[in-house]
């Protein structure tokens, strides 16, 4: 949410729809939440030494798409 106010104001001044801004922010927050949840579940930070060969590690990820009534979110 670094420049949300600036982007929102600019969009409103140009009489454009704010839907894309809200979609991007929701996508960003969802990704951050999932990353934080993974860290809490595994009980160690990303790139931490505790994560080397514990049997339950961060073995990469693949992209997913969430379809909602309003938007399609990528994470």
Coordinates of N, CA and C in Angstrom, one line a residue:
X1 N 0.8 -1.2 0.0 CA 0.0 0.0 0.0 C 0.9 1.2 0.0
X2 N 1.9 1.2 -0.8 CA 2.8 2.3 -0.7 C 2.3 3.6 -1.3
X3 N 1.7 3.6 -2.4 CA 1.2 4.9 -3.0 C -0.3 4.8 -3.3
X4 N -1.0 4.2 -2.4 CA -2.5 4.0 -2.6 C -3.2 5.3 -2.7
X5 N -2.9 6.3 -1.8 CA -3.6 7.6 -1.8 C -3.3 8.3 -3.1
X6 N -2.0 8.3 -3.6 CA -1.7 9.0 -4.8 C -2.4 8.4 -6.0
X7 N -2.3 7.1 -6.1 CA -3.0 6.4 -7.2 C -4.5 6.6 -7.2
X8 N -5.1 6.6 -6.0 CA -6.5 6.8 -5.9 C -6.9 8.2 -6.3
X9 N -6.2 9.2 -5.8 CA -6.4 10.6 -6.2 C -6.3 10.8 -7.7
X10 N -5.2 10.3 -8.2 CA -5.0 10.4 -9.6 C -6.1 9.8 -10.5
X11 N -6.5 8.6 -10.1 CA -7.6 8.0 -10.8 C -8.9 8.7 -10.7
X12 N -9.2 9.2 -9.6 CA -10.4 10.0 -9.4 C -10.4 11.3 -10.1
X13 N -9.3 12.0 -10.2 CA -9.1 13.2 -10.9 C -9.3 13.0 -12.4
X14 N -8.9 11.8 -12.9 CA -9.0 11.5 -14.3 C -10.3 10.9 -14.7
X15 N -11.3 10.8 -13.7 CA -12.6 10.2 -13.9 C -12.5 8.8 -14.4
X16 N -11.5 8.0 -13.9 CA -11.4 6.6 -14.2 C -11.9 5.8 -13.1
X17 N -12.1 4.5 -13.4 CA -12.6 3.5 -12.4 C -11.5 3.2 -11.4
X18 N -11.9 3.0 -10.2 CA -11.0 2.7 -9.1 C -10.9 1.2 -8.9
X19 N -11.7 0.4 -9.7 CA -11.8 -1.0 -9.5 C -10.4 -1.7 -9.6
X20 N -9.6 -1.3 -10.6 CA -8.3 -2.0 -10.8 C -7.4 -1.7 -9.6
X21 N -7.4 -0.5 -9.1 CA -6.6 -0.1 -7.9 C -6.9 -1.0 -6.7
X22 N -8.2 -1.2 -6.5 CA -8.7 -2.0 -5.4 C -8.3 -3.5 -5.6
X23 N -8.4 -3.9 -6.8 CA -8.0 -5.3 -7.1 C -6.6 -5.5 -6.9
X24 N -5.7 -4.6 -7.3 CA -4.3 -4.7 -7.1 C -3.9 -4.7 -5.6
X25 N -4.6 -3.9 -4.8 CA -4.3 -3.8 -3.4 C -4.8 -5.1 -2.7
X26 N -5.9 -5.6 -3.1 CA -6.4 -6.8 -2.5 C -5.5 -8.0 -2.8
X27 N -5.0 -8.0 -4.1 CA -4.1 -9.1 -4.5 C -2.8 -9.0 -3.7
X28 N -2.3 -7.8 -3.5 CA -1.0 -7.6 -2.7 C -1.2 -8.0 -1.3
X29 N -2.3 -7.6 -0.7 CA -2.6 -8.0 0.7 C -2.7 -9.5 0.9
X30 N -3.4 -10.1 -0.1 CA -3.6 -11.6 0.0 C -2.3 -12.3 -0.1
X31 N -1.4 -11.8 -1.0 CA -0.1 -12.5 -1.2 C 0.8 -12.3 0.1
X32 N 0.7 -11.1 0.7 CA 1.5 -10.9 1.9 C 0.9 -11.8 3.1
X33 N -0.4 -11.9 3.2 CA -1.0 -12.7 4.2 C -0.6 -14.2 4.0
X34 N -0.6 -14.7 2.8 CA -0.2 -16.1 2.6 C 1.2 -16.3 2.9
X35 N 2.1 -15.4 2.6 CA 3.5 -15.5 2.9 C 3.8 -15.5 4.4
X36 N 3.1 -14.7 5.1 CA 3.2 -14.6 6.5 C 2.6 -15.9 7.2
X37 N 1.5 -16.4 6.6 CA 1.0 -17.6 7.2 C 1.9 -18.8 7.0
X38 N 2.6 -18.9 5.8 CA 3.6 -19.9 5.6 C 4.7 -19.8 6.6
X39 N 5.2 -18.6 6.8 CA 6.3 -18.5 7.8 C 5.9 -18.9 9.2
X40 N 4.7 -18.6 9.6 CA 4.2 -19.0 10.9 C 4.0 -20.5 11.0
X41 N 3.5 -21.1 9.9 CA 3.3 -22.5 9.9 C 4.6 -23.3 10.0
X42 N 5.6 -22.9 9.2 CA 6.9 -23.6 9.2 C 7.7 -23.2 10.4
X43 N 7.4 -22.2 11.0 CA 8.1 -21.7 12.3 C 9.6 -21.2 12.0
X44 N 9.8 -20.8 10.8 CA 11.1 -20.1 10.5 C 11.0 -19.2 9.3
X45 N 11.8 -18.2 9.3 CA 11.8 -17.2 8.3 C 12.4 -17.7 7.0
X46 N 12.0 -17.1 5.9 CA 12.5 -17.4 4.6 C 14.1 -17.2 4.6
X47 N 14.8 -18.2 4.0 CA 16.3 -18.2 3.9 C 16.9 -18.4 5.3
X48 N 16.2 -18.8 6.3 CA 16.8 -19.1 7.6 C 17.5 -20.4 7.6
X49 N 18.5 -20.5 8.4 CA 19.3 -21.7 8.4 C 18.5 -22.9 9.0
X50 N 17.5 -22.6 9.8 CA 16.7 -23.7 10.3 C 15.9 -24.4 9.2
X51 N 15.8 -23.8 8.1 CA 15.0 -24.3 7.0 C 15.7 -25.3 6.1
X52 N 17.0 -25.5 6.4 CA 17.8 -26.4 5.5 C 17.5 -27.9 6.0
X53 N 16.9 -28.7 5.1 CA 16.7 -30.1 5.3 C 15.9 -30.5 6.5
X54 N 14.8 -29.7 6.9 CA 14.1 -30.2 8.0 C 13.0 -31.2 7.7
X55 N 12.8 -31.4 6.4 CA 11.7 -32.4 6.0 C 10.5 -31.6 5.7
X56 N 10.3 -30.4 6.1 CA 9.1 -29.6 5.8 C 9.6 -28.2 5.5
X57 N 10.0 -28.0 4.2 CA 10.6 -26.7 3.9 C 9.9 -26.0 2.7
X58 N 10.4 -24.9 2.4 CA 9.8 -24.1 1.3 C 10.4 -24.6 0.0
X59 N 9.7 -25.5 -0.7 CA 10.1 -26.1 -1.9 C 9.6 -25.4 -3.1
X60 N 9.5 -24.1 -3.1 CA 9.0 -23.4 -4.2 C 7.5 -23.2 -4.1
X61 N 6.9 -22.7 -5.2 CA 5.5 -22.4 -5.2 C 5.0 -22.4 -6.7
X62 N 3.8 -22.4 -6.9 CA 3.2 -22.2 -8.2 C 2.1 -21.2 -8.1
X63 N 1.8 -20.5 -9.2 CA 0.8 -19.5 -9.2 C -0.6 -20.1 -9.2
X64 N -1.4 -19.4 -8.4 CA -2.8 -19.8 -8.4 C -3.7 -18.6 -8.7
X65 N -4.9 -18.9 -9.1 CA -5.9 -17.8 -9.4 C -7.1 -18.0 -8.5
X66 N -7.5 -16.9 -7.9 CA -8.8 -16.9 -7.1 C -9.8 -16.2 -7.9
X67 N -10.9 -16.8 -8.2 CA -12.0 -16.1 -8.9 C -13.1 -15.7 -7.9
X68 N -13.4 -14.4 -7.9 CA -14.4 -13.9 -7.0 C -15.5 -13.3 -7.8
X69 N -16.5 -12.8 -7.2 CA -17.6 -12.2 -7.9 C -17.1 -10.9 -8.6
X70 N -16.1 -10.3 -8.0 CA -15.7 -9.0 -8.6 C -14.4 -9.1 -9.4
X71 N -13.4 -9.8 -9.0 CA -12.1 -9.9 -9.6 C -11.5 -11.2 -9.7
X72 N -10.5 -11.3 -10.5 CA -9.7 -12.5 -10.6 C -8.3 -12.1 -10.0
X73 N -7.9 -12.8 -8.9 CA -6.7 -12.5 -8.2 C -5.6 -13.5 -8.4
X74 N -4.4 -13.1 -8.7 CA -3.3 -14.0 -8.9 C -2.4 -14.0 -7.6
X75 N -2.0 -15.2 -7.2 CA -1.1 -15.3 -6.1 C -0.2 -16.5 -6.3

